[in-house]
Tab-separated table of C-alpha atoms in Angstrom:
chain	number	residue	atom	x	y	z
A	1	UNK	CA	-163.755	94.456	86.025
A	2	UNK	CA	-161.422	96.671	83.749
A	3	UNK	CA	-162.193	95.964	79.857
A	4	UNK	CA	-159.065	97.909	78.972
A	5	UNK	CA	-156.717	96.395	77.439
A	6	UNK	CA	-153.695	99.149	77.550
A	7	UNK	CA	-154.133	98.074	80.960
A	8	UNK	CA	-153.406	94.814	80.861
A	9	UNK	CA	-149.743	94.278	80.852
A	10	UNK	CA	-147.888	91.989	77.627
A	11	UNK	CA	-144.654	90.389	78.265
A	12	UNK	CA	-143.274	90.718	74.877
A	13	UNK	CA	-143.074	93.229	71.962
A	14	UNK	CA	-143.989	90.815	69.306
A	15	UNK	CA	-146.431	88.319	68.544
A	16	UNK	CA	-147.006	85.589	65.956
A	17	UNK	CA	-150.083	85.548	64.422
A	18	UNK	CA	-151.355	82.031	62.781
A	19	UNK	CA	-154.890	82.118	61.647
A	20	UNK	CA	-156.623	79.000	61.784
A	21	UNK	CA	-159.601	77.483	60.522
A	22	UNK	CA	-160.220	73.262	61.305
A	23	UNK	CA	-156.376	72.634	61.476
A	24	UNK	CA	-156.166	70.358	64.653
A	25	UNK	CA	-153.871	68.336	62.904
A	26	UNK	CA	-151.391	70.663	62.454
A	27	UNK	CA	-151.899	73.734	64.887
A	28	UNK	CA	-150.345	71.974	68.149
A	29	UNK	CA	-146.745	71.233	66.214
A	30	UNK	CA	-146.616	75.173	64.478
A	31	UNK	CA	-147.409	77.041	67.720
A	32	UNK	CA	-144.965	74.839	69.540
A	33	UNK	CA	-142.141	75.215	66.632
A	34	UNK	CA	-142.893	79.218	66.436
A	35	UNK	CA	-142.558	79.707	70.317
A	36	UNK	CA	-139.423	77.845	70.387
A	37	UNK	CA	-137.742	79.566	66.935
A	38	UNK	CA	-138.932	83.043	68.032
A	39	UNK	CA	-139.722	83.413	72.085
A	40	UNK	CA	-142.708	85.823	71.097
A	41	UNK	CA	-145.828	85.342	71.698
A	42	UNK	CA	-148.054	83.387	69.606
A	43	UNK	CA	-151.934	84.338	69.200
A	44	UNK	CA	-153.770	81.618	66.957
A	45	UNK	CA	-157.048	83.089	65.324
A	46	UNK	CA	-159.285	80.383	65.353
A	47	UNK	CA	-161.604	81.213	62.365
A	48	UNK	CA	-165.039	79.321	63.767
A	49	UNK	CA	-163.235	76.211	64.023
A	50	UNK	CA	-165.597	73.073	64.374
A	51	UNK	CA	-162.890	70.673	65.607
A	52	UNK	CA	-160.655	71.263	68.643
A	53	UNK	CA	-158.377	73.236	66.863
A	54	UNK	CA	-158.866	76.458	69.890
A	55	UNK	CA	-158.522	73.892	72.499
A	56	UNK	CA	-154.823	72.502	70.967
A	57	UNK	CA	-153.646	75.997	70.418
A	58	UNK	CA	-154.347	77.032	73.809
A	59	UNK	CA	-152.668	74.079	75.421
A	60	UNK	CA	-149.752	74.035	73.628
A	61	UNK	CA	-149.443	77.681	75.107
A	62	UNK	CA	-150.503	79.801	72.488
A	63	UNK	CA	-153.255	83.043	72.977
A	64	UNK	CA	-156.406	82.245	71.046
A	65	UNK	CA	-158.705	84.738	69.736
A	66	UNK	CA	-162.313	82.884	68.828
A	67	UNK	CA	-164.022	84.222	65.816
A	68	UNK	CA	-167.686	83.637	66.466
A	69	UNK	CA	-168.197	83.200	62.417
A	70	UNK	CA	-165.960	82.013	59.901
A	71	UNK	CA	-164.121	85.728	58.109
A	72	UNK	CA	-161.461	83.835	55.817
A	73	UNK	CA	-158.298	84.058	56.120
A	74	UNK	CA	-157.638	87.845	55.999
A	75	UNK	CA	-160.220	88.323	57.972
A	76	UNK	CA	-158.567	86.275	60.843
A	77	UNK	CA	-155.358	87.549	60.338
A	78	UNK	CA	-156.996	91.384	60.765
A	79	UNK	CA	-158.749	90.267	63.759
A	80	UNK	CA	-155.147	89.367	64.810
A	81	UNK	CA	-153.529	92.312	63.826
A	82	UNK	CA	-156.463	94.791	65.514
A	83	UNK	CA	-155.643	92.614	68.584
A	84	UNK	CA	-151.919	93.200	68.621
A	85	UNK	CA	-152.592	96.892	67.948
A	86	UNK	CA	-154.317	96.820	71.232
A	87	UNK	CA	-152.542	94.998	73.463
A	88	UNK	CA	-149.666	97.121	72.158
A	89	UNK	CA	-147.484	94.873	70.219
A	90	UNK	CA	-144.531	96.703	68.115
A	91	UNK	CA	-144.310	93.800	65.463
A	92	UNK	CA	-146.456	90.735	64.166
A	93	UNK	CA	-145.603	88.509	62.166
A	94	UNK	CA	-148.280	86.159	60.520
A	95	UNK	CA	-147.977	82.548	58.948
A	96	UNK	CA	-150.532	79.898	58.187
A	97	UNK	CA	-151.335	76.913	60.344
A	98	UNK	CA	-151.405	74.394	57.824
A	99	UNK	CA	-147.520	73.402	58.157
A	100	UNK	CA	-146.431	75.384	54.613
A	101	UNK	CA	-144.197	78.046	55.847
A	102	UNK	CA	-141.198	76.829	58.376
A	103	UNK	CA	-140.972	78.511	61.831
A	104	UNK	CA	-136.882	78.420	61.103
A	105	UNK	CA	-137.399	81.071	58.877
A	106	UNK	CA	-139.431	83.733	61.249
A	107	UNK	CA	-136.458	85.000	62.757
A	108	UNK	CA	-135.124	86.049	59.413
A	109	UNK	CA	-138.091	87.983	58.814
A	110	UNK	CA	-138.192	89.587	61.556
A	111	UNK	CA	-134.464	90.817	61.427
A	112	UNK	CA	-134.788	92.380	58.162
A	113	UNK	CA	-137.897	93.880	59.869
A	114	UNK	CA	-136.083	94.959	62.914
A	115	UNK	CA	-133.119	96.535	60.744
A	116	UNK	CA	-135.679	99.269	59.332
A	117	UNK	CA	-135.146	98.577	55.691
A	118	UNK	CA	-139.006	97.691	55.277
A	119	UNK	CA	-142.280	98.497	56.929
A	120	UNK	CA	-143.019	95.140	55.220
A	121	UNK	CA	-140.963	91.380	54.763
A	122	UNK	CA	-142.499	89.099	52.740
A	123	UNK	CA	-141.063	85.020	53.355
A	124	UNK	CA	-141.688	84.196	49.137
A	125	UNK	CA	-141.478	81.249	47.786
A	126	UNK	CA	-142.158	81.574	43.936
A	127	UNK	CA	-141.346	77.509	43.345
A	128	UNK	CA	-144.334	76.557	44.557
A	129	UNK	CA	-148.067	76.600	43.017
A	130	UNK	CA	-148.729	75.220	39.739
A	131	UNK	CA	-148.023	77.015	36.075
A	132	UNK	CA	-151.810	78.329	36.042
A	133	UNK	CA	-150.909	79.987	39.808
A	134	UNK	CA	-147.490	81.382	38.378
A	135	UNK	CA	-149.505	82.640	34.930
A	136	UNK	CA	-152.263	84.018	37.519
A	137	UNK	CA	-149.402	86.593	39.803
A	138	UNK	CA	-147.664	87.383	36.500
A	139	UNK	CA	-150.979	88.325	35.175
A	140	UNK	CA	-151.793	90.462	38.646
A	141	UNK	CA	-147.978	91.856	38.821
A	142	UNK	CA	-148.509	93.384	35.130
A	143	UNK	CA	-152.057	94.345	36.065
A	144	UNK	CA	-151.061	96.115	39.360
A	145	UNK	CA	-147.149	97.672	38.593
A	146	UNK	CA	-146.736	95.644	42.326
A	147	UNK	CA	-143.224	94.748	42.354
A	148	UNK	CA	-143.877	91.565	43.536
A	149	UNK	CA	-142.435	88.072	43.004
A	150	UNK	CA	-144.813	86.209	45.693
A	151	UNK	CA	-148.185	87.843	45.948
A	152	UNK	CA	-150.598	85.183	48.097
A	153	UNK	CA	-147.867	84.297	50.338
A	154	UNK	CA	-149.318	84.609	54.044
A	155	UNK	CA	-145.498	84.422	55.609
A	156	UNK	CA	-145.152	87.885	56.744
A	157	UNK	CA	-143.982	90.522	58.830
A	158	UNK	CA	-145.626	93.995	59.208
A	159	UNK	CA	-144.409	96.706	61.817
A	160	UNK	CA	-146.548	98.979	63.830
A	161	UNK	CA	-146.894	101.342	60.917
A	162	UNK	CA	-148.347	98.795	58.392
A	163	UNK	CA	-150.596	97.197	61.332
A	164	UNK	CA	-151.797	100.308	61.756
A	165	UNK	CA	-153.095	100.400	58.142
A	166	UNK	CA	-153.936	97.318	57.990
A	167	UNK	CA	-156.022	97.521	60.831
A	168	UNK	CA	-158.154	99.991	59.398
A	169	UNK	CA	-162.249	100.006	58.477
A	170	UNK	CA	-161.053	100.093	54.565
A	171	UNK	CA	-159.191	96.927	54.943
A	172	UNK	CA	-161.889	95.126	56.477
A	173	UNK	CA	-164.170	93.969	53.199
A	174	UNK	CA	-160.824	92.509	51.156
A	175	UNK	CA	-161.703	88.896	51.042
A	176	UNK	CA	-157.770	87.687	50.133
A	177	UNK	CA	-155.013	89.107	51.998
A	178	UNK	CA	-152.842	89.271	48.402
A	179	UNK	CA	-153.263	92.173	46.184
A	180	UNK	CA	-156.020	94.250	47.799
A	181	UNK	CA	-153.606	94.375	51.355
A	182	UNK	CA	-150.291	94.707	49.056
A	183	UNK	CA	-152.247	97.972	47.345
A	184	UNK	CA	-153.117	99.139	50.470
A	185	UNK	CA	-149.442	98.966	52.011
A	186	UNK	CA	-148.244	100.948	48.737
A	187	UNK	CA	-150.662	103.506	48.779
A	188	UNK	CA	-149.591	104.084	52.491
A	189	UNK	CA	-146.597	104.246	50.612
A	190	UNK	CA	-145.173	101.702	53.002
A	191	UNK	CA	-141.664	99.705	51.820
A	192	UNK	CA	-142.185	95.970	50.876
A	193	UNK	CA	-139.314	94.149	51.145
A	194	UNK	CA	-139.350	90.098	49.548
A	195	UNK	CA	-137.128	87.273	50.866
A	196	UNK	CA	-137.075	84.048	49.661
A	197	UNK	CA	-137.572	81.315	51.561
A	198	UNK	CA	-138.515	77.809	51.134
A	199	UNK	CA	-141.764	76.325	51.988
A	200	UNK	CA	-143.173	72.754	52.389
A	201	UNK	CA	-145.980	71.231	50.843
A	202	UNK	CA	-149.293	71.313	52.868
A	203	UNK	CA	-149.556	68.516	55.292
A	204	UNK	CA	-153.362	68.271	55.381
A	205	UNK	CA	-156.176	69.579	53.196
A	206	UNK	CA	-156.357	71.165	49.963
A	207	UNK	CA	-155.822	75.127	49.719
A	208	UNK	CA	-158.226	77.928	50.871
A	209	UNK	CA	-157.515	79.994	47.988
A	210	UNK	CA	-157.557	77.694	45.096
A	211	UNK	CA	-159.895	74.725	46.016
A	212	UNK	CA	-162.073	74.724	42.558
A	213	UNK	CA	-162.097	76.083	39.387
A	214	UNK	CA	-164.854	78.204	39.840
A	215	UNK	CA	-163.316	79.833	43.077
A	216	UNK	CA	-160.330	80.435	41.074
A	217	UNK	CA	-162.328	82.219	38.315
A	218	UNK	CA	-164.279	84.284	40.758
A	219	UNK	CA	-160.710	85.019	42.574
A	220	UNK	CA	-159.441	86.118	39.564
A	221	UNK	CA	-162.437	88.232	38.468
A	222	UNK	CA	-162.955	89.917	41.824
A	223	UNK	CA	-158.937	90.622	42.127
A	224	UNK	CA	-159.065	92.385	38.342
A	225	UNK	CA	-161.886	94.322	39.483
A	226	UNK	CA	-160.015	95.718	42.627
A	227	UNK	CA	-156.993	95.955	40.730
A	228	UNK	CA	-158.779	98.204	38.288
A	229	UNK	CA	-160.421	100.185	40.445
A	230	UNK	CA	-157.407	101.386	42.069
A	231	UNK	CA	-155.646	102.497	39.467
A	232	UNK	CA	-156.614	106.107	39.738
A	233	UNK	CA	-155.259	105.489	43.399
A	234	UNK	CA	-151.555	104.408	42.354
A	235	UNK	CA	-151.505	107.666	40.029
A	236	UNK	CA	-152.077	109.691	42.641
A	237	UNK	CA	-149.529	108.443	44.954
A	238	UNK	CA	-146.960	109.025	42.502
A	239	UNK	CA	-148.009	112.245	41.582
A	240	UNK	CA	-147.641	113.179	45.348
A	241	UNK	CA	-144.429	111.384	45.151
A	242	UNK	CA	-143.062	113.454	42.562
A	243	UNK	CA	-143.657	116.353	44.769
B	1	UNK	CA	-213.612	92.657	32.580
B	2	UNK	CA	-212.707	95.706	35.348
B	3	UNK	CA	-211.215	98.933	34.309
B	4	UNK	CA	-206.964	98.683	34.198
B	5	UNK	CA	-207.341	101.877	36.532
B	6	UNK	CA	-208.493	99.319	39.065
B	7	UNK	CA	-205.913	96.472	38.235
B	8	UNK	CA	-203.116	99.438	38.984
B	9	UNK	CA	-204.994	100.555	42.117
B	10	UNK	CA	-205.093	97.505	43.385
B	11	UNK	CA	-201.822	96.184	43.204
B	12	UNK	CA	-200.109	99.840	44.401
B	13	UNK	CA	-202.664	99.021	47.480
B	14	UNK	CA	-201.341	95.726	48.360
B	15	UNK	CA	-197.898	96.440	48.031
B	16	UNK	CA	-198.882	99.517	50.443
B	17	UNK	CA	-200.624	96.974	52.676
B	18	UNK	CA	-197.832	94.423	52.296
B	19	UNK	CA	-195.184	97.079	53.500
B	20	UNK	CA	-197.052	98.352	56.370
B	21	UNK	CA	-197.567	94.648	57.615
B	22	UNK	CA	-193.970	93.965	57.327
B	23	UNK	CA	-193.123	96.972	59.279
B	24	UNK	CA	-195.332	96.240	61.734
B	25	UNK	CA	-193.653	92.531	62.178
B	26	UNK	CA	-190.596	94.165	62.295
B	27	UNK	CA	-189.555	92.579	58.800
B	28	UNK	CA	-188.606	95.577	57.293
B	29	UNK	CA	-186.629	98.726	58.952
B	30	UNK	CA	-186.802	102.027	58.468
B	31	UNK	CA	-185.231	104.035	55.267
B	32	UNK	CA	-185.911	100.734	53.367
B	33	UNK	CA	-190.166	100.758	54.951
B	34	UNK	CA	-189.912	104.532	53.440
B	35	UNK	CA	-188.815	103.780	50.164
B	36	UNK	CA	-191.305	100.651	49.447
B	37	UNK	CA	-193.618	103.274	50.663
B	38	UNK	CA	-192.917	105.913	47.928
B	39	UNK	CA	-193.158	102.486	45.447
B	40	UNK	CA	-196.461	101.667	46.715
B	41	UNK	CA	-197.878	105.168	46.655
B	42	UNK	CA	-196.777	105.750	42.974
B	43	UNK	CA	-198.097	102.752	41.863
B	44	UNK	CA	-201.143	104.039	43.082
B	45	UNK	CA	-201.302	106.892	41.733
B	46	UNK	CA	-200.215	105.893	38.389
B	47	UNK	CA	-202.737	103.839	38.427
B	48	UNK	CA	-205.462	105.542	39.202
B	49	UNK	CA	-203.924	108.542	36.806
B	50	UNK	CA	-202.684	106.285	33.932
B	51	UNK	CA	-203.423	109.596	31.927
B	52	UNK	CA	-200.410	111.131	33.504
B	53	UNK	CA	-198.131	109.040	31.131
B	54	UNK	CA	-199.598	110.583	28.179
B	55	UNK	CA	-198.689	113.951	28.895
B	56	UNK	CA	-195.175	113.433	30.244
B	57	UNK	CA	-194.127	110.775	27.888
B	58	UNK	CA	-193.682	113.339	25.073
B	59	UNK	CA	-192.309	115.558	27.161
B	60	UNK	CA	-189.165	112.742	27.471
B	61	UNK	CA	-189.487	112.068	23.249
B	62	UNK	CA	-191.121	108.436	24.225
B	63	UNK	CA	-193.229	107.766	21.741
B	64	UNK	CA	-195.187	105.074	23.000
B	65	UNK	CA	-196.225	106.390	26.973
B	66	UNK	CA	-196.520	103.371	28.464
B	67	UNK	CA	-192.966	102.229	27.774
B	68	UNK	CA	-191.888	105.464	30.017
B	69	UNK	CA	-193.271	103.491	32.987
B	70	UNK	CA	-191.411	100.558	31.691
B	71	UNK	CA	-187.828	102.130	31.544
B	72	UNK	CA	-188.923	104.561	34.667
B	73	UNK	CA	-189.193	101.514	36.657
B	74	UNK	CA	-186.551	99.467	35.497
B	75	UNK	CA	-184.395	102.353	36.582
B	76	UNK	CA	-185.272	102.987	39.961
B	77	UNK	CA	-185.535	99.439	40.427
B	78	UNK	CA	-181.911	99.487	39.043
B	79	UNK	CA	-180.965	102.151	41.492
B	80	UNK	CA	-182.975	100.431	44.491
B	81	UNK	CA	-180.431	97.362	44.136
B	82	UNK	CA	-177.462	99.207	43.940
B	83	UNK	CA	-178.606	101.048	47.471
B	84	UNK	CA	-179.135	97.695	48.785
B	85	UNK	CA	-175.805	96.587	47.569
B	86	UNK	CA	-174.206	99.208	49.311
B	87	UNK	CA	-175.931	99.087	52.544
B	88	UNK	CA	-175.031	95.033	52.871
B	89	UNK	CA	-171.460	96.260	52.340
B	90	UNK	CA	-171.916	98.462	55.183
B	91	UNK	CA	-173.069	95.782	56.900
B	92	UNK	CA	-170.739	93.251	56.224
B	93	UNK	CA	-168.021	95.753	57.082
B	94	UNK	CA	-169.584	96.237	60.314
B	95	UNK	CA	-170.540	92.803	60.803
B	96	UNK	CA	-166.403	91.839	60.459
B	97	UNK	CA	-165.665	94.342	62.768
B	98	UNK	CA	-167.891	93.674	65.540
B	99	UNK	CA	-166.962	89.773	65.088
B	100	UNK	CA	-163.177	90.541	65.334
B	101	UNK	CA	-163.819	92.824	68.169
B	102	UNK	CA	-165.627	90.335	70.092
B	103	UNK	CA	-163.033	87.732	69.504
B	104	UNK	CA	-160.864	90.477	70.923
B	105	UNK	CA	-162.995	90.857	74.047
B	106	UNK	CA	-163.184	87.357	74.488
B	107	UNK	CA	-159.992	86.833	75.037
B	108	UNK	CA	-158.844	89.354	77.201
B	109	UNK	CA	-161.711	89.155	79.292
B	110	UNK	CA	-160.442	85.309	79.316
B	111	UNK	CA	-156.553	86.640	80.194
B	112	UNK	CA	-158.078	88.694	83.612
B	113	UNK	CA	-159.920	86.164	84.441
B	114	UNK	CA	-156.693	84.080	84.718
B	115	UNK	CA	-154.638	86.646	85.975
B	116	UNK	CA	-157.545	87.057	88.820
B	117	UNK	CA	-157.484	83.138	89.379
B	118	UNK	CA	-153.599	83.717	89.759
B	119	UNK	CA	-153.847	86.429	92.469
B	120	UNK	CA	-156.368	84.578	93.937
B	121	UNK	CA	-154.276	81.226	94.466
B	122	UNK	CA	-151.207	83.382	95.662
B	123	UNK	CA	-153.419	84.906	98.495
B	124	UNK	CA	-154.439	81.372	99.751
B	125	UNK	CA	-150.956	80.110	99.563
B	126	UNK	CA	-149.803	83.255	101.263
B	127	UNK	CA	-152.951	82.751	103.918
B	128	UNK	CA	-151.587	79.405	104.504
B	129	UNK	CA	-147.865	80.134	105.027
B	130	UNK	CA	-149.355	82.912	107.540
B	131	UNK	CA	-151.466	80.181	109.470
B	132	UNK	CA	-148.440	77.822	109.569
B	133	UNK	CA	-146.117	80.457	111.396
């Protein structure tokens, strides 16, 4: 049996990517709403699910890609994009599977994508999260120079330029896919475009990223950190910029 | 009471024996075996040389010799961590990868298996439609 996968053949250019960990309650609805607002393909990431969130996905006619231990949420969404990379997808777009961001908006994205003004559309949504969360991105905006209204959202588009660095062995030990994968697309000097959108409230569960006070202080400590470290980086780039 | 010399040589001995045992259960892997190795020999031999601190301490502007073992250790024991630190980073890297990979593998190995079931099925329907005529 051939393992290749250039040769297997893929119908269409683009694919959704929702990665997914214990969302059974939601998954069948966004995979369904996403194949009917875009006509792509749609690859749910099933982050070592313990309920039958694989099984919906696949039945309500999505690609699933099984995670055999739990990576978080970038690390789903990487597994996604290395996936698309090799089954030779042009475009992905990513969104999360707990019902926030609205499959009516995915075609937006992926226009602006499509037009060539960015390498990167970001769906933001700078309503939501509560005035600690907005103190928190104004805090990482100032700390990182990132132009950036809405830096956690997980509404995106990348072409095959930014998949290609995001798919890459230095990406692969960020543990948020905010401002560590943002730096990364700027140092590749890739262009991030923003659009706002609205989003809904999440249907079930709390959030990944901010479920306790001490995850939020070890977020913010191990973001700083990063941020700090690549500062040297950003100087660089402009330096060779300038040139 | 027995002699500190024999306190020292003791210890750098079990740690020695310790190791060895561990590699030989497979416990313990190679550069890290080696380095645990190096630990257990000095210990030894700083113990049964406990002299040798006297005449190098100076040499450093330590005062009091047996603090130089002190801060000597504490340092490569700082050192050892950070290795270790960097080689689980490695690890986790690779760990990610492989995991993503597999998922990878999984499903397209899933997707031929389909498209096999597929070609199958059209065959048999194409057998049957022969047999008809």
């Amino acid at each position: 049996m051939c393992l290749n996968f250039q040769s297997f053949s893929v119908p269409a250019r683009l694919a959704v990517l929702i990665p997914a960990h214990n969302e059974a309650a939601t998954i069948d609805g966004i995979v369904r709403a996403a194949k009917e607002h875009l006509g792509g393909d749609v690859v749910v990431i099933d982050d070592a699910s313990t309920d039958g969130t694989a099984q919906i996905a696949r039945s309500a006619g999505a690609t699933v890609l099984p995670l055999s231990c739990n990576l978080g949420a970038w690390g789903a969404t990487q597994a996604g994009i290395r996936y698309a990379l090799k089954a030779n997808y042009q475009q992905v777009m990513t969104m999360d599977a707990d019902g926030q961001h609205l499959p009516e908006y995915l075609p937006l994205l992926l226009t602006t994508l499509v037009s060539g003004e960015a390498d990167v559309v970001i769906g933001a949504c700078t309503e939501r999260g509560s005035r600690a969360r907005q103190l928190a991105w104004g805090y990482f905006r100032k700390l990182t120079g990132l132009g950036i209204e809405d830096l956690t959202s997980g509404f995106r588009a990348y072409n095959k330029a930014a998949m290609r660095v995001l798919a890459a062995p230095e990406a692969t030990l960020l543990d948020y896919q905010d401002v560590g994968v943002l730096l990364l697309l700027r140092y590749a000097r890739l262009r991030i475009q923003e659009i706002p959108v609205p989003m809904r409230e999440r249907d079930h569960g709390g959030s990944r990223v901010f479920p306790s006070w001490l995850v939020v202080g070890k977020y913010m400590l191990q973001t700083s950190l990063l941020c700090l470290a690549k500062v040297g980086m950003n100087g660089k780039r402009r330096v060779a910029m300038q040139r | 009471m027995i002699d500190y010399q024999w306190t020292s040589t003791l210890i750098g001995l079990l740690i020695a024996s310790l190791i060895l045992f561990l590699v030989r259960r497979d416990h313990l892997h190679g550069p890290y075996a080696v380095w645990w190795l190096v630990v257990a020999a000095m210990v030894v031999v700083l113990g049964v040389f406990p002299r040798l601190f006297d005449t190098v301490a100076p040499l450093f502007g330590v005062a009091y010799p047996p603090i130089l073992a002190v801060v000597l250790g504490m340092g490569l024991l700082l050192i050892k961590m950070l290795t270790m630190d960097l080689e689980r980073s490695r690890q986790e890297r690779k760990l990610r990868r492989l995991t993503q990979r597999l998922a990878m593998l999984e499903t397209l190995l899933e997707k031929v298996h389909q498209s096999q079931l597929a070609q199958e099925k059209e065959k048999d329907i194409g057998g049957d439609d022969n047999q008809g005529q």
